[in-house]
Amino acid sequence: MTRAFVFPGQGAQTIGMGKALAEAYPAAQAVFDEVDEALGEKLSSLIWEGDIADLTLTQNAQPALMATSMAVMRALDAEGVSVTDAAFVAGHSLGEYSALAAAGALSVADTARLLRTRGQAMQSAVPVGEGAMAAILGLDLDAVRVVAEEAAQGEVCQAANDNDPTQVVVSGSKAAVERAAEIAKGKGAKRAVMLPVSAPFHCALMQPAADVMAEALSEVEIKAPAVPLVANVRAEAVSDPSLIRQLLVEQITGSVRWRESVQYMAAQGVTETWEIGAGKALSGMVRKIDRAIAGKAVSTPEDVQKVIQAES
């Protein structure tokens, strides 16, 4: 099987994620220690014993999810499975940073600091309550783009996440997104669900955050990844460090082209994805995008053992 490792984005966080891995694998514990040290605080305590409301804050959720994904990678590595056993890595939004850390393009410490900065910048780019996001279920990307254009009325309203053939997320000014939800229902959407997010990610309102990240990314070393990254904003493989740096900035205001990214990997012969880290959301999306791709979610010591046994 040709495999891709995929890394989850915000929304997958749960209290306790990665704890059993850290207890079972010293290399996984070392990831959490490294992230704690890089941030100068015990983020691991929040992840394992904290309050879900605090963990869900963007500035905490982003490095926490990356740490959990990297703990899984280190556990797999300890069992003899390397990132180079995959043909590609890809991540959903912040998961792109996890993918780059897994592929050795970014150090874990730099990734943790970048995601803390990214979370803070995205949170502060738009005053709370002025932006919103909504998931449109049952309309495809082209239909949702028409909805967003109609709803904008001089405000920002964009298709932000093209997740799978049945789900596209719109982002922008609160009133415009609320209009989009109503217009979508009138155009045959099964449902339009306002999302419980603290900021309107992946739209033009995030430009202040993109500016912050351009500066932050200019100060870290990015190496060529050990395996190509399928980038969110391009939906194709990239390996050049300077291009990766540029695309990580574009990603803040650009759309997450997840459906097309999975289709690209399928066209390159990928027949299996391993979802590395918390949750199973990406595996569900992959199944809706291409039923020929087998999806496995790897987040616990038991999951690690299961995929290792399947390999042998």
mmCIF file of N, CA and C in Angstrom, residues 57-106:
data_model
loop_
_atom_site.group_PDB
_atom_site.id
_atom_site.type_symbol
_atom_site.label_atom_id
_atom_site.label_comp_id
_atom_site.label_asym_id
_atom_site.label_seq_id
_atom_site.Cartn_x
_atom_site.Cartn_y
_atom_site.Cartn_z
ATOM 1 N N LEU A 57 -8.804 27.088 23.899
ATOM 2 C CA LEU A 57 -8.300 28.395 23.466
ATOM 3 C C LEU A 57 -7.274 28.177 22.364
ATOM 4 N N THR A 58 -7.427 28.919 21.273
ATOM 5 C CA THR A 58 -6.619 28.695 20.073
ATOM 6 C C THR A 58 -5.126 28.631 20.373
ATOM 7 N N GLN A 59 -4.648 29.508 21.250
ATOM 8 C CA GLN A 59 -3.211 29.571 21.527
ATOM 9 C C GLN A 59 -2.716 28.331 22.263
ATOM 10 N N ASN A 60 -3.622 27.602 22.933
ATOM 11 C CA ASN A 60 -3.259 26.356 23.611
ATOM 12 C C ASN A 60 -3.531 25.132 22.743
ATOM 13 N N ALA A 61 -4.670 25.137 22.077
ATOM 14 C CA ALA A 61 -5.064 23.969 21.268
ATOM 15 C C ALA A 61 -4.049 23.674 20.171
ATOM 16 N N GLN A 62 -3.518 24.740 19.547
ATOM 17 C CA GLN A 62 -2.633 24.511 18.400
ATOM 18 C C GLN A 62 -1.336 23.802 18.794
ATOM 19 N N PRO A 63 -0.547 24.315 19.754
ATOM 20 C CA PRO A 63 0.650 23.554 20.139
ATOM 21 C C PRO A 63 0.319 22.218 20.798
ATOM 22 N N ALA A 64 -0.817 22.133 21.498
ATOM 23 C CA ALA A 64 -1.190 20.881 22.179
ATOM 24 C C ALA A 64 -1.469 19.771 21.178
ATOM 25 N N LEU A 65 -2.172 20.091 20.113
ATOM 26 C CA LEU A 65 -2.481 19.078 19.096
ATOM 27 C C LEU A 65 -1.219 18.644 18.357
ATOM 28 N N MET A 66 -0.323 19.598 18.101
ATOM 29 C CA MET A 66 0.950 19.249 17.467
ATOM 30 C C MET A 66 1.754 18.322 18.374
ATOM 31 N N ALA A 67 1.815 18.642 19.672
ATOM 32 C CA ALA A 67 2.572 17.807 20.617
ATOM 33 C C ALA A 67 2.034 16.383 20.627
ATOM 34 N N THR A 68 0.712 16.249 20.603
ATOM 35 C CA THR A 68 0.094 14.925 20.623
ATOM 36 C C THR A 68 0.418 14.158 19.341
ATOM 37 N N SER A 69 0.344 14.840 18.204
ATOM 38 C CA SER A 69 0.690 14.189 16.934
ATOM 39 C C SER A 69 2.148 13.741 16.919
ATOM 40 N N MET A 70 3.034 14.594 17.419
ATOM 41 C CA MET A 70 4.459 14.246 17.428
ATOM 42 C C MET A 70 4.750 13.119 18.417
ATOM 43 N N ALA A 71 3.992 13.040 19.496
ATOM 44 C CA ALA A 71 4.137 11.926 20.440
ATOM 45 C C ALA A 71 3.790 10.605 19.748
ATOM 46 N N VAL A 72 2.737 10.628 18.938
ATOM 47 C CA VAL A 72 2.371 9.425 18.171
ATOM 48 C C VAL A 72 3.496 9.059 17.204
ATOM 49 N N MET A 73 4.033 10.065 16.514
ATOM 50 C CA MET A 73 5.122 9.793 15.563
ATOM 51 C C MET A 73 6.325 9.177 16.256
ATOM 52 N N ARG A 74 6.666 9.687 17.440
ATOM 53 C CA ARG A 74 7.829 9.156 18.166
ATOM 54 C C ARG A 74 7.566 7.729 18.656
ATOM 55 N N ALA A 75 6.315 7.449 19.029
ATOM 56 C CA ALA A 75 5.957 6.080 19.433
ATOM 57 C C ALA A 75 6.069 5.126 18.243
ATOM 58 N N LEU A 76 5.575 5.572 17.086
ATOM 59 C CA LEU A 76 5.695 4.750 15.874
ATOM 60 C C LEU A 76 7.157 4.517 15.530
ATOM 61 N N ASP A 77 7.935 5.580 15.656
ATOM 62 C CA ASP A 77 9.370 5.501 15.369
ATOM 63 C C ASP A 77 10.043 4.465 16.276
ATOM 64 N N ALA A 78 9.649 4.455 17.553
ATOM 65 C CA ALA A 78 10.209 3.499 18.515
ATOM 66 C C ALA A 78 9.859 2.052 18.130
ATOM 67 N N GLU A 79 8.769 1.914 17.395
ATOM 68 C CA GLU A 79 8.330 0.577 16.951
ATOM 69 C C GLU A 79 8.811 0.249 15.530
ATOM 70 N N GLY A 80 9.637 1.155 14.971
ATOM 71 C CA GLY A 80 10.232 0.846 13.673
ATOM 72 C C GLY A 80 9.518 1.415 12.463
ATOM 73 N N VAL A 81 8.509 2.270 12.677
ATOM 74 C CA VAL A 81 7.821 2.919 11.553
ATOM 75 C C VAL A 81 8.268 4.379 11.483
ATOM 76 N N SER A 82 8.847 4.750 10.356
ATOM 77 C CA SER A 82 9.392 6.104 10.182
ATOM 78 C C SER A 82 8.495 6.931 9.275
ATOM 79 N N VAL A 83 8.650 8.254 9.346
ATOM 80 C CA VAL A 83 7.902 9.136 8.440
ATOM 81 C C VAL A 83 8.219 8.808 6.987
ATOM 82 N N THR A 84 9.415 8.283 6.725
ATOM 83 C CA THR A 84 9.788 7.956 5.341
ATOM 84 C C THR A 84 9.095 6.699 4.827
ATOM 85 N N ASP A 85 8.307 6.034 5.705
ATOM 86 C CA ASP A 85 7.460 4.934 5.239
ATOM 87 C C ASP A 85 6.202 5.461 4.555
ATOM 88 N N ALA A 86 6.014 6.778 4.587
ATOM 89 C CA ALA A 86 4.888 7.421 3.893
ATOM 90 C C ALA A 86 5.394 8.081 2.617
ATOM 91 N N ALA A 87 4.504 8.178 1.634
ATOM 92 C CA ALA A 87 4.846 8.881 0.389
ATOM 93 C C ALA A 87 4.663 10.381 0.542
ATOM 94 N N PHE A 88 3.714 10.766 1.402
ATOM 95 C CA PHE A 88 3.404 12.184 1.628
ATOM 96 C C PHE A 88 3.037 12.412 3.079
ATOM 97 N N VAL A 89 3.173 13.662 3.532
ATOM 98 C CA VAL A 89 2.532 14.128 4.762
ATOM 99 C C VAL A 89 1.608 15.277 4.386
ATOM 100 N N ALA A 90 0.539 15.414 5.149
ATOM 101 C CA ALA A 90 -0.405 16.523 4.942
ATOM 102 C C ALA A 90 -1.102 16.790 6.259
ATOM 103 N N GLY A 91 -1.516 18.039 6.476
ATOM 104 C CA GLY A 91 -2.218 18.370 7.713
ATOM 105 C C GLY A 91 -3.334 19.356 7.446
ATOM 106 N N HIS A 92 -4.361 19.299 8.275
ATOM 107 C CA HIS A 92 -5.513 20.187 8.125
ATOM 108 C C HIS A 92 -5.257 21.453 8.935
ATOM 109 N N SER A 93 -5.021 22.572 8.248
ATOM 110 C CA SER A 93 -4.758 23.862 8.887
ATOM 111 C C SER A 93 -3.529 23.765 9.805
ATOM 112 N N LEU A 94 -3.701 23.885 11.140
ATOM 113 C CA LEU A 94 -2.525 23.803 12.009
ATOM 114 C C LEU A 94 -1.815 22.461 11.855
ATOM 115 N N GLY A 95 -2.540 21.424 11.411
ATOM 116 C CA GLY A 95 -1.948 20.103 11.191
ATOM 117 C C GLY A 95 -0.816 20.128 10.180
ATOM 118 N N GLU A 96 -0.793 21.159 9.343
ATOM 119 C CA GLU A 96 0.299 21.302 8.378
ATOM 120 C C GLU A 96 1.632 21.514 9.112
ATOM 121 N N TYR A 97 1.595 22.214 10.242
ATOM 122 C CA TYR A 97 2.801 22.411 11.046
ATOM 123 C C TYR A 97 3.231 21.083 11.671
ATOM 124 N N SER A 98 2.267 20.297 12.161
ATOM 125 C CA SER A 98 2.580 18.973 12.709
ATOM 126 C C SER A 98 3.218 18.105 11.635
ATOM 127 N N ALA A 99 2.674 18.167 10.420
ATOM 128 C CA ALA A 99 3.206 17.379 9.312
ATOM 129 C C ALA A 99 4.653 17.760 9.021
ATOM 130 N N LEU A 100 4.944 19.050 9.046
ATOM 131 C CA LEU A 100 6.304 19.521 8.781
ATOM 132 C C LEU A 100 7.262 19.128 9.905
ATOM 133 N N ALA A 101 6.785 19.161 11.145
ATOM 134 C CA ALA A 101 7.624 18.707 12.266
ATOM 135 C C ALA A 101 7.900 17.209 12.130
ATOM 136 N N ALA A 102 6.883 16.451 11.777
ATOM 137 C CA ALA A 102 7.043 14.997 11.608
ATOM 138 C C ALA A 102 8.050 14.672 10.515
ATOM 139 N N ALA A 103 8.053 15.483 9.463
ATOM 140 C CA ALA A 103 8.943 15.248 8.324
ATOM 141 C C ALA A 103 10.315 15.892 8.505
ATOM 142 N N GLY A 104 10.554 16.469 9.696
ATOM 143 C CA GLY A 104 11.866 17.027 10.000
ATOM 144 C C GLY A 104 12.153 18.383 9.386
ATOM 145 N N ALA A 105 11.141 19.025 8.826
ATOM 146 C CA ALA A 105 11.350 20.350 8.225
ATOM 147 C C ALA A 105 11.442 21.432 9.298
ATOM 148 N N LEU A 106 10.745 21.226 10.410
ATOM 149 C CA LEU A 106 10.765 22.145 11.550
ATOM 150 C C LEU A 106 11.124 21.361 12.805
#
